[in-house]
mmCIF file of C-alpha atoms and ligand atoms in Angstrom:
data_model
loop_
_atom_site.group_PDB
_atom_site.id
_atom_site.type_symbol
_atom_site.label_atom_id
_atom_site.label_comp_id
_atom_site.label_asym_id
_atom_site.label_seq_id
_atom_site.Cartn_x
_atom_site.Cartn_y
_atom_site.Cartn_z
ATOM 1 C CA MET A 21 -0.281 38.964 -6.622
ATOM 2 C CA LYS A 22 0.022 39.140 -2.818
ATOM 3 C CA ALA A 23 3.399 38.299 -1.276
ATOM 4 C CA ILE A 24 5.305 38.645 1.973
ATOM 5 C CA VAL A 25 8.034 41.203 1.317
ATOM 6 C CA ILE A 26 11.184 41.965 3.291
ATOM 7 C CA THR A 27 13.292 45.072 2.711
ATOM 8 C CA LYS A 28 15.385 45.156 5.910
ATOM 9 C CA TYR A 29 16.605 42.790 8.624
ATOM 10 C CA GLY A 30 14.828 42.683 11.958
ATOM 11 C CA PRO A 31 12.144 40.980 14.064
ATOM 12 C CA PRO A 32 9.184 39.349 12.258
ATOM 13 C CA ASP A 33 7.382 42.747 12.190
ATOM 14 C CA VAL A 34 9.627 43.765 9.264
ATOM 15 C CA LEU A 35 7.591 41.377 7.093
ATOM 16 C CA ARG A 36 4.922 43.122 5.019
ATOM 17 C CA LEU A 37 2.044 41.705 2.996
ATOM 18 C CA GLU A 38 2.191 43.614 -0.296
ATOM 19 C CA GLU A 39 0.796 43.576 -3.814
ATOM 20 C CA VAL A 40 3.696 42.780 -6.167
ATOM 21 C CA GLU A 41 4.050 41.882 -9.830
ATOM 22 C CA LYS A 42 3.181 38.261 -10.589
ATOM 23 C CA SER A 43 6.214 36.100 -11.453
ATOM 24 C CA VAL A 44 6.672 35.222 -15.105
ATOM 25 C CA PRO A 45 8.108 31.758 -15.860
ATOM 26 C CA GLY A 46 11.267 31.545 -17.991
ATOM 27 C CA ASN A 47 11.863 28.750 -20.519
ATOM 28 C CA ILE A 48 12.836 26.137 -17.944
ATOM 29 C CA ASP A 49 10.471 27.401 -15.229
ATOM 30 C CA VAL A 50 7.154 26.313 -13.851
ATOM 31 C CA LEU A 51 4.699 28.927 -12.540
ATOM 32 C CA VAL A 52 3.192 27.490 -9.364
ATOM 33 C CA LYS A 53 0.046 28.742 -7.640
ATOM 34 C CA VAL A 54 1.207 28.316 -4.045
ATOM 35 C CA HIS A 55 -1.327 26.677 -1.713
ATOM 36 C CA ALA A 56 0.982 26.229 1.296
ATOM 37 C CA ALA A 57 4.563 27.010 2.344
ATOM 38 C CA SER A 58 6.300 25.853 5.503
ATOM 39 C CA MET A 59 8.627 27.593 7.952
ATOM 40 C CA THR A 60 12.321 26.712 7.991
ATOM 41 C CA TYR A 61 15.288 27.981 9.981
ATOM 42 C CA SER A 62 16.953 29.486 6.921
ATOM 43 C CA ASN A 63 13.939 31.790 6.564
ATOM 44 C CA LEU A 64 14.322 32.838 10.212
ATOM 45 C CA PHE A 65 17.991 33.649 9.485
ATOM 46 C CA LEU A 66 17.083 35.540 6.293
ATOM 47 C CA VAL A 67 14.571 37.778 8.083
ATOM 48 C CA SER A 68 16.552 38.421 11.274
ATOM 49 C CA GLY A 69 19.944 38.769 9.560
ATOM 50 C CA LYS A 70 21.318 36.638 12.395
ATOM 51 C CA PRO A 71 23.666 34.919 12.952
ATOM 52 C CA PHE A 72 25.668 37.747 11.389
ATOM 53 C CA PRO A 73 28.068 35.620 9.236
ATOM 54 C CA LEU A 74 25.060 34.430 7.205
ATOM 55 C CA ARG A 75 24.789 37.983 5.834
ATOM 56 C CA LEU A 76 27.691 37.011 3.570
ATOM 57 C CA ILE A 77 25.072 34.857 1.809
ATOM 58 C CA PHE A 78 21.865 36.853 2.340
ATOM 59 C CA GLY A 79 23.248 40.411 1.934
ATOM 60 C CA LEU A 80 25.496 42.471 4.216
ATOM 61 C CA LEU A 81 23.279 45.472 5.051
ATOM 62 C CA LYS A 82 19.868 44.320 3.813
ATOM 63 C CA PRO A 83 18.460 41.097 2.358
ATOM 64 C CA LYS A 84 19.249 40.568 -1.334
ATOM 65 C CA LEU A 85 16.077 38.502 -1.706
ATOM 66 C CA ARG A 86 12.733 40.287 -1.563
ATOM 67 C CA ILE A 87 10.292 37.445 -0.861
ATOM 68 C CA PRO A 88 11.218 34.698 1.647
ATOM 69 C CA GLY A 89 9.747 31.183 1.611
ATOM 70 C CA THR A 90 11.426 27.959 0.543
ATOM 71 C CA ASP A 91 9.276 24.870 1.054
ATOM 72 C CA ILE A 92 6.118 25.011 -1.030
ATOM 73 C CA ALA A 93 3.232 22.916 -2.301
ATOM 74 C CA GLY A 94 0.841 24.065 -4.988
ATOM 75 C CA ARG A 95 -0.617 23.606 -8.440
ATOM 76 C CA VAL A 96 1.130 24.251 -11.772
ATOM 77 C CA GLU A 97 -0.434 27.283 -13.452
ATOM 78 C CA ALA A 98 1.811 27.542 -16.546
ATOM 79 C CA VAL A 99 5.075 26.073 -17.866
ATOM 80 C CA GLY A 100 7.982 27.487 -19.911
ATOM 81 C CA GLY A 101 8.723 26.197 -23.423
ATOM 82 C CA LYS A 102 11.468 23.780 -22.341
ATOM 83 C CA VAL A 103 9.722 22.255 -19.318
ATOM 84 C CA LYS A 104 9.381 18.493 -19.752
ATOM 85 C CA LYS A 105 8.220 17.042 -16.427
ATOM 86 C CA PHE A 106 5.124 19.097 -15.589
ATOM 87 C CA ARG A 107 1.998 20.511 -17.170
ATOM 88 C CA PRO A 108 -0.708 22.918 -15.982
ATOM 89 C CA GLY A 109 -2.883 21.398 -13.266
ATOM 90 C CA ASP A 110 -0.166 19.127 -11.765
ATOM 91 C CA GLU A 111 0.090 19.231 -7.978
ATOM 92 C CA VAL A 112 3.732 19.753 -6.974
ATOM 93 C CA PHE A 113 6.010 20.366 -3.985
ATOM 94 C CA GLY A 114 9.634 21.428 -3.600
ATOM 95 C CA ASP A 115 12.361 23.429 -1.865
ATOM 96 C CA LEU A 116 13.304 26.803 -3.402
ATOM 97 C CA SER A 117 16.336 27.481 -1.200
ATOM 98 C CA ASP A 118 18.729 27.103 -4.156
ATOM 99 C CA CYS A 119 16.650 29.092 -6.635
ATOM 100 C CA GLY A 120 15.778 32.473 -5.150
ATOM 101 C CA ARG A 121 13.048 31.576 -2.617
ATOM 102 C CA GLY A 122 9.755 33.502 -3.048
ATOM 103 C CA GLY A 123 7.462 30.836 -1.574
ATOM 104 C CA PHE A 124 5.497 33.123 0.781
ATOM 105 C CA ALA A 125 3.416 34.440 -2.108
ATOM 106 C CA GLU A 126 0.387 33.549 -4.201
ATOM 107 C CA TYR A 127 2.557 32.535 -7.176
ATOM 108 C CA VAL A 128 6.190 31.659 -7.703
ATOM 109 C CA SER A 129 8.275 30.776 -10.757
ATOM 110 C CA VAL A 130 10.527 27.799 -10.143
ATOM 111 C CA PRO A 131 13.018 25.817 -12.283
ATOM 112 C CA GLU A 132 11.398 22.424 -12.877
ATOM 113 C CA ASP A 133 14.293 20.581 -11.193
ATOM 114 C CA ALA A 134 13.296 22.071 -7.825
ATOM 115 C CA LEU A 135 9.890 20.379 -7.957
ATOM 116 C CA ALA A 136 8.371 16.907 -7.775
ATOM 117 C CA LEU A 137 4.820 15.642 -8.039
ATOM 118 C CA LYS A 138 3.071 15.998 -4.676
ATOM 119 C CA PRO A 139 2.049 12.833 -2.795
ATOM 120 C CA VAL A 140 -1.562 12.165 -3.753
ATOM 121 C CA ASN A 141 -2.721 11.215 -0.264
ATOM 122 C CA CYS A 142 -1.809 14.346 1.688
ATOM 123 C CA SER A 143 -3.017 17.938 1.857
ATOM 124 C CA PHE A 144 -1.064 20.879 0.426
ATOM 125 C CA ALA A 145 -0.199 21.912 3.999
ATOM 126 C CA GLN A 146 1.261 18.466 4.734
ATOM 127 C CA ALA A 147 3.125 18.405 1.408
ATOM 128 C CA ALA A 148 4.669 21.835 2.125
ATOM 129 C CA ALA A 149 5.948 20.420 5.423
ATOM 130 C CA VAL A 150 8.048 17.811 3.633
ATOM 131 C CA PRO A 151 10.843 19.177 1.382
ATOM 132 C CA GLU A 152 13.608 20.352 3.700
ATOM 133 C CA ALA A 153 12.629 18.721 7.005
ATOM 134 C CA ALA A 154 12.066 15.233 5.608
ATOM 135 C CA LEU A 155 15.239 15.347 3.512
ATOM 136 C CA VAL A 156 17.348 16.459 6.480
ATOM 137 C CA ALA A 157 15.957 13.499 8.436
ATOM 138 C CA LEU A 158 16.397 11.053 5.548
ATOM 139 C CA GLN A 159 19.888 12.155 4.519
ATOM 140 C CA GLY A 160 20.993 12.394 8.167
ATOM 141 C CA LEU A 161 19.868 8.861 8.991
ATOM 142 C CA ARG A 162 20.516 7.059 5.708
ATOM 143 C CA ASP A 163 23.493 8.838 4.092
ATOM 144 C CA LYS A 164 25.477 10.348 6.954
ATOM 145 C CA GLY A 165 24.262 7.937 9.640
ATOM 146 C CA ARG A 166 24.255 4.739 7.514
ATOM 147 C CA ILE A 167 21.250 3.433 9.407
ATOM 148 C CA GLN A 168 20.805 -0.366 9.517
ATOM 149 C CA LYS A 169 17.864 -2.568 10.456
ATOM 150 C CA GLY A 170 17.867 -3.500 14.145
ATOM 151 C CA GLN A 171 20.244 -0.709 15.196
ATOM 152 C CA LYS A 172 19.613 1.240 18.375
ATOM 153 C CA VAL A 173 18.904 4.793 17.218
ATOM 154 C CA LEU A 174 18.424 7.951 19.331
ATOM 155 C CA ILE A 175 16.624 11.013 17.926
ATOM 156 C CA VAL A 176 17.117 14.182 19.992
ATOM 157 C CA GLY A 177 14.526 16.903 19.283
ATOM 158 C CA ALA A 178 12.111 14.213 18.096
ATOM 159 C CA SER A 179 8.909 16.259 18.269
ATOM 160 C CA GLY A 180 9.862 19.171 15.977
ATOM 161 C CA GLY A 181 9.724 19.682 12.222
ATOM 162 C CA ILE A 182 12.709 17.465 11.409
ATOM 163 C CA GLY A 183 12.319 15.139 14.395
ATOM 164 C CA THR A 184 8.789 13.964 13.539
ATOM 165 C CA PHE A 185 10.070 12.887 10.101
ATOM 166 C CA ALA A 186 13.220 11.337 11.600
ATOM 167 C CA VAL A 187 11.186 9.153 13.984
ATOM 168 C CA GLN A 188 9.045 7.771 11.153
ATOM 169 C CA ILE A 189 11.960 7.330 8.735
ATOM 170 C CA ALA A 190 14.087 5.526 11.368
ATOM 171 C CA LYS A 191 11.183 3.124 11.965
ATOM 172 C CA TYR A 192 10.848 2.603 8.198
ATOM 173 C CA PHE A 193 14.513 1.485 8.170
ATOM 174 C CA GLY A 194 13.783 -0.967 11.017
ATOM 175 C CA ALA A 195 15.606 0.741 13.897
ATOM 176 C CA GLU A 196 14.916 0.245 17.587
ATOM 177 C CA LEU A 197 14.155 3.850 18.300
ATOM 178 C CA THR A 198 14.467 6.062 21.368
ATOM 179 C CA ALA A 199 13.021 9.590 21.029
ATOM 180 C CA VAL A 200 14.036 12.551 23.233
ATOM 181 C CA CYS A 201 11.510 15.389 23.586
ATOM 182 C CA GLY A 202 9.482 17.363 26.139
ATOM 183 C CA ALA A 203 6.777 15.801 28.350
ATOM 184 C CA ALA A 204 3.901 17.264 26.315
ATOM 185 C CA ASN A 205 5.055 15.453 23.171
ATOM 186 C CA LEU A 206 5.900 11.982 24.494
ATOM 187 C CA ASP A 207 2.569 10.531 23.274
ATOM 188 C CA LEU A 208 3.019 12.117 19.847
ATOM 189 C CA VAL A 209 6.430 10.492 19.268
ATOM 190 C CA ARG A 210 5.126 7.142 20.592
ATOM 191 C CA GLN A 211 2.272 7.336 18.065
ATOM 192 C CA LEU A 212 4.802 8.083 15.307
ATOM 193 C CA GLY A 213 6.618 4.845 16.159
ATOM 194 C CA ALA A 214 9.170 5.480 18.932
ATOM 195 C CA ASP A 215 9.853 2.299 20.943
ATOM 196 C CA HIS A 216 11.216 4.221 23.937
ATOM 197 C CA VAL A 217 10.861 7.866 24.967
ATOM 198 C CA ILE A 218 12.932 10.182 27.152
ATOM 199 C CA ASP A 219 11.615 13.435 28.623
ATOM 200 C CA TYR A 220 14.648 15.749 28.390
ATOM 201 C CA ALA A 221 13.579 17.616 31.532
ATOM 202 C CA LYS A 222 13.570 14.435 33.639
ATOM 203 C CA GLU A 223 16.304 12.208 32.239
ATOM 204 C CA ASP A 224 19.762 12.842 30.797
ATOM 205 C CA PHE A 225 20.305 10.458 27.878
ATOM 206 C CA SER A 226 24.078 10.885 28.123
ATOM 207 C CA GLN A 227 24.208 9.842 31.796
ATOM 208 C CA ASN A 228 21.758 6.945 32.000
ATOM 209 C CA GLY A 229 24.247 4.279 30.869
ATOM 210 C CA ARG A 230 22.428 3.417 27.607
ATOM 211 C CA ARG A 231 24.379 3.431 24.332
ATOM 212 C CA TYR A 232 23.248 3.862 20.725
ATOM 213 C CA ASP A 233 24.541 2.886 17.276
ATOM 214 C CA LEU A 234 23.289 6.106 15.697
ATOM 215 C CA ILE A 235 22.278 9.467 17.183
ATOM 216 C CA LEU A 236 20.609 12.248 15.181
ATOM 217 C CA ALA A 237 20.277 15.599 17.007
ATOM 218 C CA THR A 238 18.054 18.137 15.281
ATOM 219 C CA ARG A 239 19.403 21.163 17.158
ATOM 220 C CA GLY A 240 22.471 20.005 19.031
ATOM 221 C CA TYR A 241 21.140 20.813 22.500
ATOM 222 C CA ARG A 242 24.200 19.190 24.176
ATOM 223 C CA SER A 243 27.970 19.143 23.902
ATOM 224 C CA ILE A 244 29.566 16.800 21.374
ATOM 225 C CA PHE A 245 31.249 14.974 24.267
ATOM 226 C CA ASP A 246 27.829 14.025 25.708
ATOM 227 C CA TYR A 247 26.883 12.523 22.347
ATOM 228 C CA LYS A 248 30.200 10.669 22.112
ATOM 229 C CA ARG A 249 29.608 9.153 25.556
ATOM 230 C CA ALA A 250 26.184 7.870 24.438
ATOM 231 C CA LEU A 251 27.540 6.090 21.333
ATOM 232 C CA ASN A 252 28.371 2.396 21.073
ATOM 233 C CA PRO A 253 31.810 1.565 19.606
ATOM 234 C CA GLY A 254 31.459 2.038 15.831
ATOM 235 C CA GLY A 255 28.484 4.343 16.411
ATOM 236 C CA ILE A 256 27.724 7.529 14.449
ATOM 237 C CA TYR A 257 26.549 10.958 15.689
ATOM 238 C CA VAL A 258 24.938 13.289 13.153
ATOM 239 C CA MET A 259 24.391 16.920 14.173
ATOM 240 C CA VAL A 260 21.764 18.682 12.098
ATOM 241 C CA GLY A 261 21.762 22.194 13.599
ATOM 242 C CA GLY A 262 22.416 24.142 16.789
ATOM 243 C CA SER A 263 24.288 27.048 18.316
ATOM 244 C CA TRP A 264 27.562 28.288 16.805
ATOM 245 C CA ALA A 265 29.434 26.397 19.543
ATOM 246 C CA GLN A 266 27.651 23.156 18.654
ATOM 247 C CA ILE A 267 28.195 23.648 14.917
ATOM 248 C CA PHE A 268 31.871 24.444 15.552
ATOM 249 C CA GLN A 269 32.230 21.322 17.697
ATOM 250 C CA ALA A 270 30.569 19.044 15.128
ATOM 251 C CA GLN A 271 32.437 20.458 12.111
ATOM 252 C CA LEU A 272 35.901 21.018 13.597
ATOM 253 C CA VAL A 273 36.203 18.902 16.737
ATOM 254 C CA GLY A 274 34.070 16.033 15.353
ATOM 255 C CA PRO A 275 36.581 14.905 12.682
ATOM 256 C CA TRP A 276 39.398 14.851 15.289
ATOM 257 C CA LEU A 277 37.330 12.839 17.757
ATOM 258 C CA SER A 278 36.395 10.507 14.916
ATOM 259 C CA LEU A 279 40.089 9.908 14.110
ATOM 260 C CA ALA A 280 40.841 8.968 17.701
ATOM 261 C CA GLY A 281 38.447 6.003 17.936
ATOM 262 C CA SER A 282 35.807 3.947 16.169
ATOM 263 C CA ARG A 283 32.974 6.429 16.792
ATOM 264 C CA LYS A 284 32.179 8.941 14.026
ATOM 265 C CA LEU A 285 30.899 12.447 14.853
ATOM 266 C CA GLY A 286 29.963 15.092 12.312
ATOM 267 C CA ALA A 287 27.451 17.556 10.882
ATOM 268 C CA LEU A 288 24.997 17.200 8.005
ATOM 269 C CA THR A 289 24.505 19.586 5.084
ATOM 270 C CA VAL A 290 21.258 18.740 3.351
ATOM 271 C CA LYS A 291 21.114 18.346 -0.436
ATOM 272 C CA PRO A 292 17.806 19.998 -1.371
ATOM 273 C CA ASN A 293 15.183 18.189 -3.485
ATOM 274 C CA ARG A 294 17.354 15.134 -4.229
ATOM 275 C CA ASP A 295 15.038 12.646 -2.509
ATOM 276 C CA LEU A 296 11.586 14.168 -3.004
ATOM 277 C CA ALA A 297 10.395 11.298 -5.222
ATOM 278 C CA PHE A 298 11.477 8.796 -2.547
ATOM 279 C CA MET A 299 9.611 10.761 0.152
ATOM 280 C CA LYS A 300 6.525 10.813 -2.076
ATOM 281 C CA GLU A 301 6.697 6.994 -2.221
ATOM 282 C CA LEU A 302 7.061 6.678 1.562
ATOM 283 C CA ILE A 303 4.116 9.004 2.169
ATOM 284 C CA GLU A 304 1.894 7.309 -0.411
ATOM 285 C CA ALA A 305 2.797 3.906 1.089
ATOM 286 C CA GLY A 306 1.651 5.187 4.494
ATOM 287 C CA LYS A 307 5.129 4.822 6.025
ATOM 288 C CA VAL A 308 5.447 8.547 6.732
ATOM 289 C CA ASN A 309 2.683 10.985 7.635
ATOM 290 C CA PRO A 310 3.799 14.665 7.723
ATOM 291 C CA VAL A 311 2.893 16.240 11.074
ATOM 292 C CA VAL A 312 1.592 19.818 10.865
ATOM 293 C CA ASP A 313 1.521 21.733 14.139
ATOM 294 C CA ARG A 314 -0.229 24.971 13.093
ATOM 295 C CA CYS A 315 -1.326 26.708 9.904
ATOM 296 C CA TYR A 316 -1.290 30.518 9.570
ATOM 297 C CA PRO A 317 -2.828 32.505 6.679
ATOM 298 C CA LEU A 318 -0.342 34.412 4.476
ATOM 299 C CA ALA A 319 -1.319 37.717 6.153
ATOM 300 C CA GLU A 320 -0.169 36.295 9.534
ATOM 301 C CA THR A 321 3.256 35.105 8.369
ATOM 302 C CA ALA A 322 5.000 37.320 10.961
ATOM 303 C CA GLU A 323 3.095 35.500 13.721
ATOM 304 C CA ALA A 324 4.221 32.163 12.277
ATOM 305 C CA PHE A 325 7.854 33.375 12.368
ATOM 306 C CA ARG A 326 7.438 34.332 16.041
ATOM 307 C CA TYR A 327 5.916 30.988 17.026
ATOM 308 C CA TYR A 328 8.418 28.872 15.070
ATOM 309 C CA GLY A 329 11.326 30.958 16.381
ATOM 310 C CA GLU A 330 10.456 29.956 19.953
ATOM 311 C CA GLY A 331 11.771 26.456 19.123
ATOM 312 C CA HIS A 332 8.906 24.369 20.495
ATOM 313 C CA ALA A 333 6.957 23.448 17.368
ATOM 314 C CA ARG A 334 5.156 20.109 17.393
ATOM 315 C CA GLY A 335 5.837 19.060 13.797
ATOM 316 C CA LYS A 336 5.907 21.710 11.075
ATOM 317 C CA VAL A 337 4.532 25.250 11.043
ATOM 318 C CA VAL A 338 2.799 26.078 7.746
ATOM 319 C CA ILE A 339 1.549 29.186 5.930
ATOM 320 C CA THR A 340 -1.582 28.593 3.879
ATOM 321 C CA VAL A 341 -2.239 30.762 0.824
ATOM 322 C CA GLU A 342 -5.860 31.234 -0.162
HETATM 323 N N1 LIG B 414 22.071 20.559 8.396
HETATM 324 C C1 LIG B 414 21.226 21.082 7.523
HETATM 325 O O1 LIG B 414 21.429 21.019 6.294
HETATM 326 C C2 LIG B 414 19.989 21.747 8.058
HETATM 327 C C3 LIG B 414 18.914 22.034 7.197
HETATM 328 C C4 LIG B 414 17.786 22.604 7.740
HETATM 329 C C5 LIG B 414 17.695 22.913 9.100
HETATM 330 N N2 LIG B 414 18.765 22.646 9.885
HETATM 331 C C6 LIG B 414 18.713 22.943 11.322
HETATM 332 O O2 LIG B 414 17.683 22.188 11.922
HETATM 333 C C7 LIG B 414 17.314 22.850 13.111
HETATM 334 C C8 LIG B 414 15.794 22.981 13.166
HETATM 335 O O3 LIG B 414 15.195 21.782 13.492
HETATM 336 P P1 LIG B 414 13.599 21.715 13.552
HETATM 337 O O4 LIG B 414 13.024 22.515 12.420
HETATM 338 O O5 LIG B 414 13.213 20.315 13.679
HETATM 339 O O6 LIG B 414 13.317 22.517 14.904
HETATM 340 P P2 LIG B 414 11.903 22.748 15.594
HETATM 341 O O7 LIG B 414 10.799 22.433 14.656
HETATM 342 O O8 LIG B 414 12.004 24.084 16.224
HETATM 343 O O9 LIG B 414 11.825 21.625 16.716
HETATM 344 C C9 LIG B 414 12.609 21.612 17.837
HETATM 345 C C10 LIG B 414 12.053 20.503 18.762
HETATM 346 O O10 LIG B 414 13.058 20.178 19.706
HETATM 347 C C11 LIG B 414 12.443 19.995 20.981
HETATM 348 N N3 LIG B 414 13.417 20.367 22.027
HETATM 349 C C12 LIG B 414 13.663 21.589 22.563
HETATM 350 N N4 LIG B 414 14.656 21.494 23.487
HETATM 351 C C13 LIG B 414 15.047 20.194 23.499
HETATM 352 C C14 LIG B 414 16.025 19.467 24.222
HETATM 353 N N5 LIG B 414 16.805 20.042 25.137
HETATM 354 N N6 LIG B 414 16.174 18.134 23.975
HETATM 355 C C15 LIG B 414 15.399 17.528 23.062
HETATM 356 N N7 LIG B 414 14.432 18.160 22.346
HETATM 357 C C16 LIG B 414 14.277 19.478 22.558
HETATM 358 C C17 LIG B 414 11.236 20.884 20.980
HETATM 359 O O11 LIG B 414 10.246 20.263 21.769
HETATM 360 P P3 LIG B 414 9.672 20.882 23.135
HETATM 361 O O12 LIG B 414 8.556 21.779 22.767
HETATM 362 O O13 LIG B 414 9.214 19.688 23.876
HETATM 363 O O14 LIG B 414 10.801 21.603 23.819
HETATM 364 C C18 LIG B 414 10.812 20.907 19.499
HETATM 365 O O15 LIG B 414 9.809 19.959 19.234
HETATM 366 C C19 LIG B 414 17.942 24.237 13.098
HETATM 367 O O16 LIG B 414 19.036 24.259 13.989
HETATM 368 C C20 LIG B 414 18.394 24.377 11.660
HETATM 369 O O17 LIG B 414 19.500 25.237 11.531
HETATM 370 C C21 LIG B 414 19.894 22.080 9.394
#
């Protein structure tokens, strides 16, 4: 089978399209013919070997994993003897970040627990966009952020992979939603349901006097003190990702700031695959529509890494596998 292979850390050019042995499913595994796989930050980290401390997970001198790719959608080709939930022909999606990756390939063997049945009303490319990004948005808003109907919610980074899900999920929970993004994407986030929009180049959400009950920031972008200033008493700030300084602030300074008042500030760690069935329901009910920015063929995966790494995606970036 064809797969994107990585043997050393570096820029996206280190990725090679190679012919490798087809995966063989174990007893509890499902062999999936991959139709689409989406880009995620952890794959950027795996290929670049940066930030350096992540090499403690991915391998100190070179990547321990040979084929990157976490978020996939495809069709079941074969199942191991002990697989109960799936059979050949089922359309599935899932996040392989806890089970060896390998999604940027024509086939991948996956434990059945990492998969769910794909929403029937979306394409493979849209389904591949869902697993990590939608669950970060859902778990950030619902579990960490304790979102309530009628609350004033601010999503910062609203037009990217996670943000476009967060906007739609916050509206599903009945929030009054303000979305922060660049000028080119204001119409997109309005169409997804935002009640108010802020162009980050023109207006500073932390200085305009407005306050929110819940803020979700997809990549930090600002200091934790700016977010604290923009929270109502009792409000919650959830940081999803960002620079080391922002992660440090959210994980170490956040708990101290939270002790000192009624506002809660902290970071999210997503629990992969836990809510895929719930996302399938939301998508099939028409409450959430995965936004795909661009699709690249498997042979152009390096180009997809370059584009996604620039940090200005409009929804998700997807690799399609013929
Ligand atoms: N906590 C977890 O468990 C977890 C799991 C997965 C990922 N993550 C983290 O999630 C982050 C990736 O998020 P993503 O995939 O949604 O990123 P993305 O797809 O690259 O989207 C980023 C978006 O932010 C917008 N943006 C750029 N600068 C901005 C600013 N100053 N203010 C507001 N918006 C701005 C960009 O729009 P413009 O084009 O208009 O600039 C773009 O649409 C990474 O930091 C990753 O580490 C965390």
